[in-house]
Amino acid sequence: DTGVSQNPRHKITKRGQNVTFRCDPISEHNRLYWYRQTLGQGPEFLTYFQNEAQLEKSRLLSDRFSAERPKGSFSTLEIQRTEQGDSAMYLCASSLAREATEAFFGQGTRLTVV
Amino acid sequence: LAKTTQPISMDSYEGQEVNITCSHNNIATNDYITWYQQFPSQGPRFIIQGYKTKVTNEVASLFIPADRKSSTLSLPRVSLSDTAVYYCLVGAATYSSASKIIFGSGTRLSIRP
């Protein structure tokens, strides 16, 4: 297992388009997190899953954002009707529930909305 | 969730020991203290975690006083490659809690030759 994998690494899209990102966590990890990070800021929590259950969503996550984790394996984050303010690095992390604060992060997907 | 306060930036030189202190006055009984490191264009990387007293691993040491209201990350003999942003987090690490990992703004550490 090579760690947390995120695809694509980079995405440029036009305003108003929909985009979807994928995260493949470390195989035995049952927790999966999504974060958004803009330049000079720490990662902002968006949502997290325990297995297939989405346990919490940040108020930052507007109705245009949706995340899924079918079967408790990989996860997708979809942004509908993208806006320029959505431009950021989107990070995924996974962990074991019993070691919830020791998370392993992927390299991120950098989204640019033009 | 306990909020953390840490310096925005620090500078040091190669070969020096660097200590970054984090304040977490409202830490809860079941909260752990965790530090992450982040290089540009990469995701954060777990460095060290502790509950009380001192923890040491191959990368760093973490000092936690008895009242647990602060903690200090110690990086021995830093090199240029230690230039990064360091985040201090507090949160419950156990399965039974709805713990999530919340980042603050971090400390931007710059190491000079």
Tab-separated table of C-alpha atoms in Angstrom:
chain	number	residue	atom	x	y	z
A	1	ASP	CA	0.000	0.000	0.000
A	2	THR	CA	1.500	3.314	-1.055
A	3	GLY	CA	-0.551	5.569	1.179
A	4	VAL	CA	-3.460	7.865	0.486
A	5	SER	CA	-3.975	8.517	-3.195
A	6	GLN	CA	-5.837	11.474	-4.658
A	7	ASN	CA	-6.870	12.033	-8.238
A	8	PRO	CA	-6.526	14.154	-10.169
A	9	ARG	CA	-3.551	16.086	-8.814
A	10	HIS	CA	-4.558	19.205	-10.670
A	11	LYS	CA	-7.860	20.350	-12.118
A	12	ILE	CA	-8.628	23.529	-14.046
A	13	THR	CA	-12.277	24.162	-14.694
A	14	LYS	CA	-14.486	26.960	-15.880
A	15	ARG	CA	-16.804	28.680	-13.491
A	16	GLY	CA	-20.152	26.955	-13.357
A	17	GLN	CA	-18.844	23.499	-14.207
A	18	ASN	CA	-19.056	20.498	-11.917
A	19	VAL	CA	-15.934	18.717	-10.716
A	20	THR	CA	-15.357	15.455	-8.859
A	21	PHE	CA	-12.284	14.395	-6.934
A	22	ARG	CA	-11.419	10.905	-5.787
A	23	CYS	CA	-9.577	9.729	-2.697
A	24	ASP	CA	-8.330	6.202	-2.084
A	25	PRO	CA	-7.421	5.817	1.588
A	26	ILE	CA	-5.021	3.375	3.168
A	27	SER	CA	-6.874	0.087	2.886
A	28	GLU	CA	-7.403	-0.764	6.542
A	29	HIS	CA	-8.323	2.777	7.592
A	30	ASN	CA	-11.954	3.245	8.467
A	31	ARG	CA	-11.897	7.025	8.904
A	32	LEU	CA	-11.625	9.375	5.958
A	33	TYR	CA	-11.427	13.162	6.058
A	34	TRP	CA	-11.719	15.928	3.492
A	35	TYR	CA	-10.084	19.327	3.929
A	36	ARG	CA	-9.725	22.472	1.864
A	37	GLN	CA	-6.604	24.610	2.036
A	38	THR	CA	-5.945	28.022	0.566
A	39	LEU	CA	-2.572	29.727	0.330
A	40	GLY	CA	-1.105	30.640	3.702
A	41	GLN	CA	-3.884	29.025	5.703
A	42	GLY	CA	-4.127	25.768	7.588
A	43	PRO	CA	-6.332	23.006	6.211
A	44	GLU	CA	-10.041	23.665	6.836
A	45	PHE	CA	-12.131	20.685	7.860
A	46	LEU	CA	-14.931	19.877	5.429
A	47	THR	CA	-16.309	16.477	6.360
A	48	TYR	CA	-15.387	13.031	7.579
A	49	PHE	CA	-16.575	9.457	7.319
A	50	GLN	CA	-16.358	6.459	9.540
A	51	ASN	CA	-16.669	3.529	7.152
A	52	GLU	CA	-19.510	4.561	4.820
A	53	ALA	CA	-21.243	6.853	7.319
A	54	GLN	CA	-20.710	10.581	6.942
A	55	LEU	CA	-20.432	11.692	10.576
A	56	GLU	CA	-20.067	15.429	10.253
A	57	LYS	CA	-20.114	18.185	7.688
A	58	SER	CA	-18.635	21.611	8.224
A	59	ARG	CA	-20.778	24.688	7.702
A	60	LEU	CA	-18.164	25.568	5.102
A	61	LEU	CA	-19.621	22.790	2.995
A	62	SER	CA	-22.377	24.513	1.056
A	63	ASP	CA	-25.147	22.748	-0.814
A	64	ARG	CA	-22.907	22.710	-3.862
A	65	PHE	CA	-20.534	20.303	-2.140
A	66	SER	CA	-21.260	16.641	-1.624
A	67	ALA	CA	-19.092	13.781	-0.490
A	68	GLU	CA	-19.673	10.059	-0.598
A	69	ARG	CA	-17.875	6.969	0.538
A	70	PRO	CA	-19.724	3.996	-0.890
A	71	LYS	CA	-18.922	0.695	0.779
A	72	GLY	CA	-16.524	2.436	3.117
A	73	SER	CA	-13.634	2.346	0.677
A	74	PHE	CA	-12.750	5.218	-1.686
A	75	SER	CA	-14.450	8.577	-1.409
A	76	THR	CA	-15.497	11.247	-3.866
A	77	LEU	CA	-15.954	14.953	-3.333
A	78	GLU	CA	-18.116	16.726	-5.871
A	79	ILE	CA	-18.452	20.459	-6.305
A	80	GLN	CA	-21.354	21.619	-8.422
A	81	ARG	CA	-21.531	24.968	-10.218
A	82	THR	CA	-17.983	25.868	-9.269
A	83	GLU	CA	-17.124	29.421	-8.277
A	84	GLN	CA	-13.775	31.187	-8.294
A	85	GLY	CA	-13.771	31.057	-4.504
A	86	ASP	CA	-13.646	27.278	-4.706
A	87	SER	CA	-10.072	27.469	-6.011
A	88	ALA	CA	-7.969	25.716	-3.394
A	89	MET	CA	-6.092	22.541	-2.556
A	90	TYR	CA	-8.452	19.761	-1.543
A	91	LEU	CA	-6.829	17.296	0.822
A	92	CYS	CA	-7.945	13.843	1.813
A	93	ALA	CA	-6.710	11.948	4.851
A	94	SER	CA	-7.410	8.603	6.430
A	95	SER	CA	-6.869	7.052	9.824
A	96	LEU	CA	-7.870	4.227	12.064
A	97	ALA	CA	-10.785	5.160	14.306
A	98	ARG	CA	-8.847	4.087	17.393
A	99	GLU	CA	-5.969	6.362	16.371
A	100	ALA	CA	-8.143	9.106	14.982
A	101	THR	CA	-5.704	11.965	15.364
A	102	GLU	CA	-2.867	10.163	13.585
A	103	ALA	CA	-4.007	10.738	10.054
A	104	PHE	CA	-2.218	10.128	6.782
A	105	PHE	CA	-2.729	12.719	4.091
A	106	GLY	CA	-2.696	12.466	0.336
A	107	GLN	CA	-0.886	14.893	-1.926
A	108	GLY	CA	-4.082	16.800	-2.583
A	109	THR	CA	-5.974	17.960	-5.640
A	110	ARG	CA	-5.341	21.542	-6.650
A	111	LEU	CA	-8.457	23.090	-8.136
A	112	THR	CA	-8.317	26.260	-10.185
A	113	VAL	CA	-11.613	27.801	-11.267
A	114	VAL	CA	-11.253	30.283	-14.117
B	1	LEU	CA	-13.005	21.659	20.746
B	2	ALA	CA	-9.911	23.037	22.433
B	3	LYS	CA	-8.409	25.935	20.519
B	4	THR	CA	-4.673	26.235	20.119
B	5	THR	CA	-2.404	29.272	19.913
B	6	GLN	CA	1.087	29.102	18.454
B	7	PRO	CA	3.539	31.638	17.011
B	8	ILE	CA	2.895	32.598	13.415
B	9	SER	CA	6.538	32.229	12.419
B	10	MET	CA	9.980	31.350	13.721
B	11	ASP	CA	13.483	31.519	12.287
B	12	SER	CA	16.513	29.477	13.212
B	13	TYR	CA	19.801	28.210	11.835
B	14	GLU	CA	21.011	24.814	10.799
B	15	GLY	CA	22.259	22.709	13.664
B	16	GLN	CA	20.235	24.536	16.300
B	17	GLU	CA	17.527	23.070	18.489
B	18	VAL	CA	14.128	24.602	17.781
B	19	ASN	CA	11.310	24.693	20.289
B	20	ILE	CA	7.791	25.622	19.197
B	21	THR	CA	5.313	26.195	21.994
B	22	CYS	CA	1.580	25.785	21.681
B	23	SER	CA	-1.040	26.994	24.165
B	24	HIS	CA	-4.258	25.033	24.680
B	25	ASN	CA	-5.817	26.380	27.856
B	26	ASN	CA	-9.161	24.620	27.366
B	27	ILE	CA	-7.801	21.143	26.726
B	28	ALA	CA	-10.198	18.403	27.814
B	29	THR	CA	-9.347	15.411	29.934
B	30	ASN	CA	-9.468	12.972	27.037
B	31	ASP	CA	-7.690	15.212	24.530
B	32	TYR	CA	-4.346	14.279	23.044
B	33	ILE	CA	-1.831	16.780	21.670
B	34	THR	CA	-0.708	16.117	18.130
B	35	TRP	CA	1.767	17.884	15.871
B	36	TYR	CA	1.848	17.831	12.095
B	37	GLN	CA	4.407	19.134	9.598
B	38	GLN	CA	3.534	20.446	6.166
B	39	PHE	CA	5.834	21.222	3.256
B	40	PRO	CA	4.647	23.392	0.341
B	41	SER	CA	2.317	21.618	-2.073
B	42	GLN	CA	2.103	18.538	0.132
B	43	GLY	CA	-0.402	17.253	2.632
B	44	PRO	CA	0.404	17.493	6.348
B	45	ARG	CA	2.462	14.714	7.891
B	46	PHE	CA	2.001	13.387	11.420
B	47	ILE	CA	5.077	14.033	13.577
B	48	ILE	CA	4.297	13.168	17.161
B	49	GLN	CA	1.489	12.789	19.653
B	50	GLY	CA	1.335	12.787	23.429
B	51	TYR	CA	-0.950	12.990	26.427
B	52	LYS	CA	1.331	14.037	29.253
B	53	THR	CA	5.000	14.366	30.273
B	54	LYS	CA	7.436	13.686	27.460
B	55	VAL	CA	7.295	11.739	24.233
B	56	THR	CA	10.245	11.213	21.923
B	57	ASN	CA	10.548	9.617	18.529
B	58	GLU	CA	13.109	9.651	15.745
B	59	VAL	CA	11.928	13.040	14.516
B	60	ALA	CA	11.084	15.158	17.548
B	61	SER	CA	10.291	15.383	21.232
B	62	LEU	CA	7.084	16.640	22.760
B	63	PHE	CA	7.084	18.145	26.226
B	64	ILE	CA	3.793	18.477	28.086
B	65	PRO	CA	3.664	20.031	31.570
B	66	ALA	CA	1.493	18.620	34.297
B	67	ASP	CA	-1.385	21.058	33.728
B	68	ARG	CA	-1.395	20.200	29.984
B	69	LYS	CA	-2.335	23.769	29.084
B	70	SER	CA	0.629	24.046	26.766
B	71	SER	CA	3.056	21.842	24.918
B	72	THR	CA	6.436	22.276	23.259
B	73	LEU	CA	7.603	20.579	20.105
B	74	SER	CA	11.369	20.237	20.109
B	75	LEU	CA	13.303	19.630	16.892
B	76	PRO	CA	16.942	18.732	17.593
B	77	ARG	CA	19.693	19.966	15.284
B	78	VAL	CA	17.468	21.290	12.525
B	79	SER	CA	18.477	21.295	8.894
B	80	LEU	CA	17.264	23.259	5.882
B	81	SER	CA	14.810	20.457	5.140
B	82	ASP	CA	12.962	21.194	8.383
B	83	THR	CA	11.662	24.427	6.858
B	84	ALA	CA	7.916	23.875	6.925
B	85	VAL	CA	4.692	24.810	8.663
B	86	TYR	CA	4.099	23.051	11.980
B	87	TYR	CA	0.577	22.589	13.317
B	88	CYS	CA	-0.413	21.896	16.912
B	89	LEU	CA	-3.762	20.177	17.382
B	90	VAL	CA	-5.691	18.919	20.361
B	91	GLY	CA	-8.478	16.387	20.203
B	92	ALA	CA	-9.658	13.073	21.490
B	93	ALA	CA	-7.943	10.170	19.825
B	94	THR	CA	-10.284	7.415	20.912
B	95	TYR	CA	-12.875	5.557	18.900
B	96	SER	CA	-15.716	6.485	21.207
B	97	SER	CA	-15.503	10.191	20.623
B	98	ALA	CA	-16.591	12.116	17.588
B	99	SER	CA	-13.073	13.313	17.159
B	100	LYS	CA	-12.022	15.159	14.102
B	101	ILE	CA	-8.765	16.800	13.232
B	102	ILE	CA	-8.966	20.587	13.277
B	103	PHE	CA	-5.993	22.665	12.158
B	104	GLY	CA	-5.109	26.186	13.187
B	105	SER	CA	-2.874	28.540	11.247
B	106	GLY	CA	0.350	26.823	12.263
B	107	THR	CA	3.897	28.074	12.793
B	108	ARG	CA	5.962	28.776	9.728
B	109	LEU	CA	9.503	27.666	10.561
B	110	SER	CA	12.342	28.949	8.401
B	111	ILE	CA	15.803	27.435	8.747
B	112	ARG	CA	18.778	29.360	7.427
B	113	PRO	CA	22.257	28.053	6.556
